[in-house]
Short mmCIF file of C-alpha atoms and ligand atoms in Angstrom, two decimals:
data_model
loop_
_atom_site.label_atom_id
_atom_site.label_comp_id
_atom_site.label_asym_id
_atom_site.label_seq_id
_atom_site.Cartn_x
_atom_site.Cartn_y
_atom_site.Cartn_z
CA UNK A 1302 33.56 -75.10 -16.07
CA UNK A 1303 32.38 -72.95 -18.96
CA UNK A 1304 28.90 -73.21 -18.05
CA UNK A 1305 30.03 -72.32 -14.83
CA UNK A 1306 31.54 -69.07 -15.32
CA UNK A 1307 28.25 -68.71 -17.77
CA UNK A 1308 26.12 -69.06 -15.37
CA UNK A 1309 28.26 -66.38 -12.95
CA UNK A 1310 28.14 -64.18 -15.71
CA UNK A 1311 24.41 -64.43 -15.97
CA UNK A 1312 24.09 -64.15 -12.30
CA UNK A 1313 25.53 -61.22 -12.47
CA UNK A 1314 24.16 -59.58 -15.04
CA UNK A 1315 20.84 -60.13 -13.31
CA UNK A 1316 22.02 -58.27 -10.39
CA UNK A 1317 23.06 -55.29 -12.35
CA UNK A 1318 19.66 -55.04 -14.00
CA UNK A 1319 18.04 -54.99 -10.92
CA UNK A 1320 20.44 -52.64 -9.18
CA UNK A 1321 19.45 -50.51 -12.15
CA UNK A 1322 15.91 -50.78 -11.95
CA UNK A 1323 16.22 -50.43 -8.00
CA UNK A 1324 17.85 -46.73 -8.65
CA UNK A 1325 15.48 -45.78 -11.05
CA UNK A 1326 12.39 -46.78 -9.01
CA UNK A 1327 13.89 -44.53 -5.82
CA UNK A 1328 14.49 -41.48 -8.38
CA UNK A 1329 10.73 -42.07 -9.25
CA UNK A 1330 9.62 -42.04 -5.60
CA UNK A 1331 11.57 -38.95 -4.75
CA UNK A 1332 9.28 -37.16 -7.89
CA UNK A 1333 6.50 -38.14 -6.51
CA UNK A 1334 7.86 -37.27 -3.23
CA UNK A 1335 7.93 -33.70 -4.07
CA UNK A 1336 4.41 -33.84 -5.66
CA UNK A 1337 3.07 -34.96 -2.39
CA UNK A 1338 5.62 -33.72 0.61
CA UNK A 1339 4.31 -34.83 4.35
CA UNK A 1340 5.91 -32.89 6.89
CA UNK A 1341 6.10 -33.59 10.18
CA UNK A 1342 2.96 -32.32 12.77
CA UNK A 1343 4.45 -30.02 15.12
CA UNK A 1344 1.61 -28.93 17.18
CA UNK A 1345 4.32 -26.36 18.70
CA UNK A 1346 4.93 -24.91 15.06
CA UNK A 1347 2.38 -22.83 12.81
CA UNK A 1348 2.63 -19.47 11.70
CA UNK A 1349 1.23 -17.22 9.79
CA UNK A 1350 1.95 -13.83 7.61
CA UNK A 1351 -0.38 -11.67 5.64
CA UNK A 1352 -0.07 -8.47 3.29
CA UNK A 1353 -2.51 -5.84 2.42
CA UNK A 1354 -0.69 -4.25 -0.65
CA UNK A 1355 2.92 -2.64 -0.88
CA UNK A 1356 3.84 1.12 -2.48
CA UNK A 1357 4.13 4.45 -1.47
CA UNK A 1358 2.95 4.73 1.87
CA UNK A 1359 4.73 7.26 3.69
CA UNK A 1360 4.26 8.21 7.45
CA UNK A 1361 3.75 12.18 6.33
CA UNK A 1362 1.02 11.49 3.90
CA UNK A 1363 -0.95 9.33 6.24
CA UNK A 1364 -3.27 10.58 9.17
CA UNK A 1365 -3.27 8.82 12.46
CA UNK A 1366 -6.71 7.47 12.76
CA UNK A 1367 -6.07 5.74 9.28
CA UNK A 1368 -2.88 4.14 10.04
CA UNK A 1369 -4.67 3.30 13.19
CA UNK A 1370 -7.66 1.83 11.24
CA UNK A 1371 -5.33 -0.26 8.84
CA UNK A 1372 -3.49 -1.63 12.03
CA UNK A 1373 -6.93 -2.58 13.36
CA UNK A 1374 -7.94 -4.63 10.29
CA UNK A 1375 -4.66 -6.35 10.12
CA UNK A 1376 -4.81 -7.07 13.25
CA UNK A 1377 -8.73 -8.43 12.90
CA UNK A 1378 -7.61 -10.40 9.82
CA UNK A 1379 -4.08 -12.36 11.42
CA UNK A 1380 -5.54 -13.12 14.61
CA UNK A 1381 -8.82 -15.06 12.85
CA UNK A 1382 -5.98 -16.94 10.72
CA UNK A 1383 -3.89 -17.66 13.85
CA UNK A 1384 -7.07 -18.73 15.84
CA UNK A 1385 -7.86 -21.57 12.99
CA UNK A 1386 -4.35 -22.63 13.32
CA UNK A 1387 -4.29 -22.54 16.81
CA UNK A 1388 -7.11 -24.79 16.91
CA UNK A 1389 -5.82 -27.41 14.41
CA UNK A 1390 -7.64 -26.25 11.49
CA UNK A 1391 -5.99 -26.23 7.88
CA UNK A 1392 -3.20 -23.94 6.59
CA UNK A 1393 -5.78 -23.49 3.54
CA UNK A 1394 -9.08 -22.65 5.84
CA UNK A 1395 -6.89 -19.80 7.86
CA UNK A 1396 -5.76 -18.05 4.11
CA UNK A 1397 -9.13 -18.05 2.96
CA UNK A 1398 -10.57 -16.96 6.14
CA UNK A 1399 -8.03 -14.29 6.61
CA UNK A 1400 -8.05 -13.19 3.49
CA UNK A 1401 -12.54 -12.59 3.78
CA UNK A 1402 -11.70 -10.11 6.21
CA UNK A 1403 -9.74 -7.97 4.06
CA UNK A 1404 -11.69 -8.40 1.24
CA UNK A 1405 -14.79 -7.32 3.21
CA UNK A 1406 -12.64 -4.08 4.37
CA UNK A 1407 -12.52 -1.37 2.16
CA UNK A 1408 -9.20 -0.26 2.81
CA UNK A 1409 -7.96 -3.00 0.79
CA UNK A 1410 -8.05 -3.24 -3.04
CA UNK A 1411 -9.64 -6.60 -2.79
CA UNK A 1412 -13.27 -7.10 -2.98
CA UNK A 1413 -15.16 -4.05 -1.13
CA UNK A 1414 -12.65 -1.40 -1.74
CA UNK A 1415 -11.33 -2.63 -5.25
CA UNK A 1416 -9.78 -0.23 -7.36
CA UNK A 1417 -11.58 1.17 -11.06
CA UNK A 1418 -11.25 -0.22 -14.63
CA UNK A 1419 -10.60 2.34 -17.23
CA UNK A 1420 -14.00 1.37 -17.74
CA UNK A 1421 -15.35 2.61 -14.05
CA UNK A 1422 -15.76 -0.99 -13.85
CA UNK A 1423 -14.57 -3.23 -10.83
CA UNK A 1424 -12.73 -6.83 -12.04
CA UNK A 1425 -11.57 -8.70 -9.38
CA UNK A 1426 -8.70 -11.36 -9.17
CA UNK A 1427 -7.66 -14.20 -6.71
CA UNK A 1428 -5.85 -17.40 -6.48
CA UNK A 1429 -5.49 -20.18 -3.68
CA UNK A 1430 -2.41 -22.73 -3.31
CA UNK A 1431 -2.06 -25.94 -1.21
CA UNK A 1432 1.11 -26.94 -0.72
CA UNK A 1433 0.37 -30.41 0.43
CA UNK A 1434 -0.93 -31.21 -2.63
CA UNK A 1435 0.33 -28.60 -5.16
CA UNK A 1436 -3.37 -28.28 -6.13
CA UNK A 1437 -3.99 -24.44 -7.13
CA UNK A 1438 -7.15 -22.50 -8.16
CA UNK A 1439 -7.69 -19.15 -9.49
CA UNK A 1440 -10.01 -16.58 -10.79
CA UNK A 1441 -9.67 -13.72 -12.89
CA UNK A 1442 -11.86 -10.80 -13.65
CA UNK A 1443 -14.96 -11.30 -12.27
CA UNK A 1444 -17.16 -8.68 -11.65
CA UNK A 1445 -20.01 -10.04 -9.25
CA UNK A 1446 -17.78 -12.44 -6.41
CA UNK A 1447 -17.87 -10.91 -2.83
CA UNK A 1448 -15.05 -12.59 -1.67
CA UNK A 1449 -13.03 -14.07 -5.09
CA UNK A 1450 -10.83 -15.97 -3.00
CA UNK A 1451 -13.57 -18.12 -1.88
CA UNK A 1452 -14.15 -18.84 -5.71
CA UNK A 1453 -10.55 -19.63 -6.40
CA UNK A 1454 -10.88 -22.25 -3.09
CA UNK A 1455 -13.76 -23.99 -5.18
CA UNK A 1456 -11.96 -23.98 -8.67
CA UNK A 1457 -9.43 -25.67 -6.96
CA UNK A 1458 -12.10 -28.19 -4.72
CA UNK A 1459 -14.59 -28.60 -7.15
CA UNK A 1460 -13.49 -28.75 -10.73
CA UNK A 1461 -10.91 -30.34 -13.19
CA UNK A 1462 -9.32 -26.58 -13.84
CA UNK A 1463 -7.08 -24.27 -12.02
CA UNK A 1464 -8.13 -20.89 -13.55
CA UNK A 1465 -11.25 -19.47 -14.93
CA UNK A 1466 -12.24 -15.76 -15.90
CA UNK A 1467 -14.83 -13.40 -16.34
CA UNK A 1468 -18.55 -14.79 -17.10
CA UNK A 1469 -17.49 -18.34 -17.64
CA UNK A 1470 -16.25 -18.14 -13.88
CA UNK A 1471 -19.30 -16.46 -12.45
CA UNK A 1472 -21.67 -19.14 -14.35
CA UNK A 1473 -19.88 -21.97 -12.18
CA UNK A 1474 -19.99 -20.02 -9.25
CA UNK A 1475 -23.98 -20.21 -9.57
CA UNK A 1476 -23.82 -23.60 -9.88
CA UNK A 1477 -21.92 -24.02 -7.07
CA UNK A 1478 -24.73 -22.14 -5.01
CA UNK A 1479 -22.50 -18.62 -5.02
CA UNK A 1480 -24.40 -15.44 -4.36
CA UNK A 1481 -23.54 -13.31 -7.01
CA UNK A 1482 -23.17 -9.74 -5.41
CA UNK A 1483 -24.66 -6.19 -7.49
CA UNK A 1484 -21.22 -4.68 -9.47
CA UNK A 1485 -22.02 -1.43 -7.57
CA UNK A 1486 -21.40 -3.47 -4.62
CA UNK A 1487 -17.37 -3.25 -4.90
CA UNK A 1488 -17.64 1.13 -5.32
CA UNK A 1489 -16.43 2.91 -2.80
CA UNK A 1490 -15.82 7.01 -3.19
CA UNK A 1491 -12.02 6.85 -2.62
CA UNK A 1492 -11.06 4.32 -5.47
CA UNK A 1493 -13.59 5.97 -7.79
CA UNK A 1494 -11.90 9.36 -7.29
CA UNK A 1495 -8.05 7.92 -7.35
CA UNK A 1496 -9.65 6.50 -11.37
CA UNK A 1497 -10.35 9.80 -11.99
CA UNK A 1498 -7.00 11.59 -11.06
CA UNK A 1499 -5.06 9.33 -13.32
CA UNK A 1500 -7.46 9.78 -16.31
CA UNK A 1501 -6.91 13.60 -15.43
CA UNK A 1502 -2.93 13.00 -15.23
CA UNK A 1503 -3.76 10.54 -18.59
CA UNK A 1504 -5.50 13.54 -20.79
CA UNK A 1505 -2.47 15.86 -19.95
CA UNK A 1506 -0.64 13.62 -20.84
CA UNK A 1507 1.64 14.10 -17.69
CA UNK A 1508 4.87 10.90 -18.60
CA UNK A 1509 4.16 8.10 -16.62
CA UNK A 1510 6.97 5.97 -15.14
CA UNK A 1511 6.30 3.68 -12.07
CA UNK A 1512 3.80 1.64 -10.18
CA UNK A 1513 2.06 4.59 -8.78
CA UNK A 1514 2.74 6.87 -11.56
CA UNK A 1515 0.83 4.44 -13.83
CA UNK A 1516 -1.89 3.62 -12.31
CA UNK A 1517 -2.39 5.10 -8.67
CA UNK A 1518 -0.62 7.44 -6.97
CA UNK A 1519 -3.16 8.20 -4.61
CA UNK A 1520 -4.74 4.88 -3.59
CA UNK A 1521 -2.53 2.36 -1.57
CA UNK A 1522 -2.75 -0.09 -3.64
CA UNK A 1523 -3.86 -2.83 -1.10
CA UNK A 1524 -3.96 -6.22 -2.88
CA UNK A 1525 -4.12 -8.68 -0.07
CA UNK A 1526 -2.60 -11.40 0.59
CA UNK A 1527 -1.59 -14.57 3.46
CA UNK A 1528 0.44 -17.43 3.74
CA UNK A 1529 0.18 -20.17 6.46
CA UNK A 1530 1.83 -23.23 8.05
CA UNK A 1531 -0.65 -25.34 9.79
CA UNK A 1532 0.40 -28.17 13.05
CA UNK A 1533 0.23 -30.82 10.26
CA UNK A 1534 3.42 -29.09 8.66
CA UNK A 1535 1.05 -28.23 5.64
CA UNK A 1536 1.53 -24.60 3.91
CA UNK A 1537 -1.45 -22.57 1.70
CA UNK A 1538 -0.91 -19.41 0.49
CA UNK A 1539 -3.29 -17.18 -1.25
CA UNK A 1540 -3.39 -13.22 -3.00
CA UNK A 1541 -7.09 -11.10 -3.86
CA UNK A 1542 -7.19 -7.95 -5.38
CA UNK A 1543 -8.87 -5.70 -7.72
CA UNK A 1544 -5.79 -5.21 -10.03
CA UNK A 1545 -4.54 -1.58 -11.06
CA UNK A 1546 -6.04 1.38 -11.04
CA UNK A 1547 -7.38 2.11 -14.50
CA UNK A 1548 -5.69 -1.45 -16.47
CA UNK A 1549 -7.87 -1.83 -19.24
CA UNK A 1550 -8.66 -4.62 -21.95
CA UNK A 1551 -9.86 -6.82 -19.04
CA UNK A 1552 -6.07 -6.58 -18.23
CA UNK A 1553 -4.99 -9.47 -15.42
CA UNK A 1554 -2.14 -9.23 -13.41
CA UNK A 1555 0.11 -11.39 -11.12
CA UNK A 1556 -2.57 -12.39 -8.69
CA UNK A 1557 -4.39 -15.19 -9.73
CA UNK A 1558 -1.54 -16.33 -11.52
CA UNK A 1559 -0.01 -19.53 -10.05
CA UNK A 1560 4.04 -19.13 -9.18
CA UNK A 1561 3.71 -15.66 -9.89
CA UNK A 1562 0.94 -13.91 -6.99
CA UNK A 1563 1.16 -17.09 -5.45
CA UNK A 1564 2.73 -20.28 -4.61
CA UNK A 1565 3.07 -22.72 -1.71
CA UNK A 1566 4.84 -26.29 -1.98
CA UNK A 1567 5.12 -27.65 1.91
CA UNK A 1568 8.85 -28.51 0.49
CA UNK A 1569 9.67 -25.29 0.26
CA UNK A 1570 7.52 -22.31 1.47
CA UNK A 1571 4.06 -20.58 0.50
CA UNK A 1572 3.89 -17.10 -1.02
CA UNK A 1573 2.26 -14.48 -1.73
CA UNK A 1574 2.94 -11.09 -3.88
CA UNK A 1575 2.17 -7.37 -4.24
CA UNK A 1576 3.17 -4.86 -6.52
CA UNK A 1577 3.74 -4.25 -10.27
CA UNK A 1578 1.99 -7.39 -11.80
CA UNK A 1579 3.53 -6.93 -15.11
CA UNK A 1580 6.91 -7.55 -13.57
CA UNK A 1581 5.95 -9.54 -11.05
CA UNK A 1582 4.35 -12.19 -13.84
CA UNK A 1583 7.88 -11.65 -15.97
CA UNK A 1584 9.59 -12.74 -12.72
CA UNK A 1585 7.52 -15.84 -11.43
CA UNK A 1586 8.07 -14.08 -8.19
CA UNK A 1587 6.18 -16.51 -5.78
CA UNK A 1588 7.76 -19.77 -7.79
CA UNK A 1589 10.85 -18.09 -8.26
CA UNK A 1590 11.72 -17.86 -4.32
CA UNK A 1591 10.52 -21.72 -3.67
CA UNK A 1592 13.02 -22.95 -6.87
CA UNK A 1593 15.50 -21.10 -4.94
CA UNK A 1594 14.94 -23.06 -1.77
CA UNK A 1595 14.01 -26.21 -3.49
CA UNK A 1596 16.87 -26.31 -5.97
CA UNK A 1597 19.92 -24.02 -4.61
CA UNK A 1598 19.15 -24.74 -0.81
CA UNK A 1599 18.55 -20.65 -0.03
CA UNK A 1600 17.13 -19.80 2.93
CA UNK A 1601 13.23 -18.34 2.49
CA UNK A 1602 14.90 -14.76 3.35
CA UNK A 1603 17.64 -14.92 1.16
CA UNK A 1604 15.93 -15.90 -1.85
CA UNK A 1605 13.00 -13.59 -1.14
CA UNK A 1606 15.79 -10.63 -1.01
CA UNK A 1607 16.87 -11.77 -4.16
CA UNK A 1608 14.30 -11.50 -6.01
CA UNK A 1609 12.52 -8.82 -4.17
CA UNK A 1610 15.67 -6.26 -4.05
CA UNK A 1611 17.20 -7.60 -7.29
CA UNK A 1612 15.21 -9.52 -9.88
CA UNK A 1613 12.35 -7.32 -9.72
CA UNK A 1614 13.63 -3.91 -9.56
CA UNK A 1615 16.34 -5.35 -12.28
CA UNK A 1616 13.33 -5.60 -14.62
CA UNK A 1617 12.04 -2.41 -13.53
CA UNK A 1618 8.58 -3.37 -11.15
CA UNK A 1619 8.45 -2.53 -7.73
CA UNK A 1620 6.69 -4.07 -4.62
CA UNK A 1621 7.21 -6.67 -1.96
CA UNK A 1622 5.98 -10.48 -0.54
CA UNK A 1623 4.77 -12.37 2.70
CA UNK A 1624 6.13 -15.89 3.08
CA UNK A 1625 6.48 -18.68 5.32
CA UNK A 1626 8.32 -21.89 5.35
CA UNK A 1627 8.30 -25.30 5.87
CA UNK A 1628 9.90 -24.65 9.32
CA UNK A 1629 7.68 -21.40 10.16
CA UNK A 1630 10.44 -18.72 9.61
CA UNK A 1631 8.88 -15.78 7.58
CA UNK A 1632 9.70 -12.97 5.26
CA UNK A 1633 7.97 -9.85 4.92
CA UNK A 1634 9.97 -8.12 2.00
CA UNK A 1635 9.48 -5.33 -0.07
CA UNK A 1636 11.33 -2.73 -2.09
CA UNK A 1637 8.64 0.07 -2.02
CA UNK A 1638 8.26 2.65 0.70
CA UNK A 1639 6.27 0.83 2.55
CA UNK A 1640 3.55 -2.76 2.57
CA UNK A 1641 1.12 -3.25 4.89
CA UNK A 1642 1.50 -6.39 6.50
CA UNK A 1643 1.60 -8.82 9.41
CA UNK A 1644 3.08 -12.01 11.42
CA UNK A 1645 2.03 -14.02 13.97
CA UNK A 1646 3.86 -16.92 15.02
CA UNK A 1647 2.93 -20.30 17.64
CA UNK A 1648 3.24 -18.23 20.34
CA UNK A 1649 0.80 -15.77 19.36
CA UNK A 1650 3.68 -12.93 19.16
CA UNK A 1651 2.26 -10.44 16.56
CA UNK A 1652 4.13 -8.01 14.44
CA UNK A 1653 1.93 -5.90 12.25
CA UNK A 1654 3.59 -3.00 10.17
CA UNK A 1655 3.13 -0.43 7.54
CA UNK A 1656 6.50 1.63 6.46
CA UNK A 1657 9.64 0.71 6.46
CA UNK A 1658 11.10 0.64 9.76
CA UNK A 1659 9.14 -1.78 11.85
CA UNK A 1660 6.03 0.14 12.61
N1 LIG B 2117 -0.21 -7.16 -8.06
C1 LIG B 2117 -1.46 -6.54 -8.31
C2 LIG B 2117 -1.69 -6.50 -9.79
O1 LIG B 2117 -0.80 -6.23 -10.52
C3 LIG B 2117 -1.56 -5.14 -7.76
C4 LIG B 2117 -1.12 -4.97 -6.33
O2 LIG B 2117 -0.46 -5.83 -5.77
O3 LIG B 2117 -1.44 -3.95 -5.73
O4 LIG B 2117 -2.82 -6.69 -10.20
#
């Protein structure tokens, strides 16, 4: 009898131990889960969204065959993301692509067109994020990359880092058969002259308070930027730009920094910023709004809001994001006068706007 009851107890016993190991191999799972998050292929669904910088762009202060030029190029850029989509191709290859076009425009402070160093230098930074895979890659100022963001897609394919900078990152971009462009490459007249206002402004010592007071009142800023959701239900996001007018001390911003520039996990949403980078690295912008899907269960509009209309501005920085979810709803938020930006969704319905109101 006792040996019976013994043996029960044993039994028992047993069966807790398993039940225990049983819960704690299903929480391990659901980590892993997350690392690796499959959504469903919806040929029906993709979508994609793209910046070209956020700040003081005001209808009176621009002329109509400018705004007419910038809708062009947006335009040029979303449908060439929306066509790779369209025909099945990755969430990652429609960023990048995307992204080429702007940085080949110089309206955009990204590649051609990037704003001046102190130094009347050009240093250029961009990241890349898969959200299939959370694999990342970024680089950060580089001086002789056409098209950085095609640099941060190889730090993220083909080596063990996620970030490198200045020489060190232009020495494996010749070994990875990069054609490194001449520095005078990225001048153009405009960006050269907006440098030279603020060092004008800087010598009289005229007090310097925001975004554009700082650093460039006159350019549009025009960091670019693009997040995507492909028909496998994958999401990539990814940011270029040439920084801030006059940063010095090889100065990097938000940009190239992942969960802060940009972020994609294809649990939550992918992301990509514009603005202040100082703020916008003290925020984790980009991470910031996929913790609040992820862990509070916000929608991708409220917790862009959030932290667009209140964290930010809270801290002091100004500027605004492009986003996309898991289920193809976007956001195009910002809390400066205006962003340039763009959205195209499965059905090839295309918003592209520049100020506030929806124009
Ligand atoms: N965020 C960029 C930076 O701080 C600038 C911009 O978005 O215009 O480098």
């Amino acid at each position: 009898m006792i040996k019976f009851k013994t043996l029960t107890l044993l039994i028992g016993f047993i069966a807790l131990l398993s039940c225990k190991n049983e819960t704690k191999s299903t929480s391990e799972t659901s980590i892993s889960d997350t690392l690796i998050e499959k959504n469903e292929t919806n040929p029906e669904n993709f979508g994609i969204v793209i910046h070209g910088g956020a700040g003081t762009i005001l209808k009176e202060n621009m002329s109509d065959s400018l705004e007419k030029a910038y809708k062009l190029k947006l335009e040029e850029a979303i449908r060439t993301g929306h066509e790779i989509l369209k025909n099945g191709g990755t969430a990652m290859e429609a960023v990048t692509k995307t992204i080429n076009i702007m940085e080949d425009s110089p309206l955009f402070n990204a590649g051609k067109g990037a704003v001046f160093t102190h130094e009347e230098t050009n240093e250029l930074d961009a990241s890349v994020m898969d959200g299939a895979t959370l694999n990342a890659g970024a680089v950060a100022g580089v001086t002789r990359i056409k098209n950085p963001i095609d640099l941060a897609l190889s730090v993220m394919n083909d080596s063990p880092h996620v970030m490198l900078s200045g020489k060190g990152a232009e020495t494996f971009a010749m070994e990875k058969g990069f054609e490194l462009v001449d520095p005078s490459y990225f001048y153009t007249k405009n960006r050269f002259e907006s440098l030279q206002r603020i060092k004008e402004r800087e010598s009289k010592n005229i007090a310097v308070n925001t975004f554009e007071d700082v650093y460039s009142k006159d350019s549009k800023f025009g960091t670019v930027g693009c997040a995507a959701l492909d028909k496998n239900g994958n999401l990539a996001a990814g940011t270029s730009t040439g920084g801030m007018t006059n940063k010095r001390w090889n100065r990097i911003g938000d940009a190239p920094i992942i969960g802060a520039g940009t972020y994609a996990n294809n649990a939550t949403c992918a992301v990509s910023s514009t603005g202040w980078g100082e703020y916008f690295i003290r925020a984790m912008v980009a991470h910031d709004i996929s913790a609040m899907m992820e862990y509070g269960g916000a929608t991708l509009q409220d917790a862009a809001s959030e932290v667009i209309q209140k964290k930010v501005p809270n801290l002091g920085g100004d500027g605004g994001v492009i986003a996309i979810d898991k289920d193809g709803n976007v956001s195009m938020e910002f809390n400066t006068a205006g962003m340039y930006r763009a959205h195209m969704n499965a059905k090839g319905e295309l918003i592209v706007g520049i100020y506030k109101q929806n124009e």
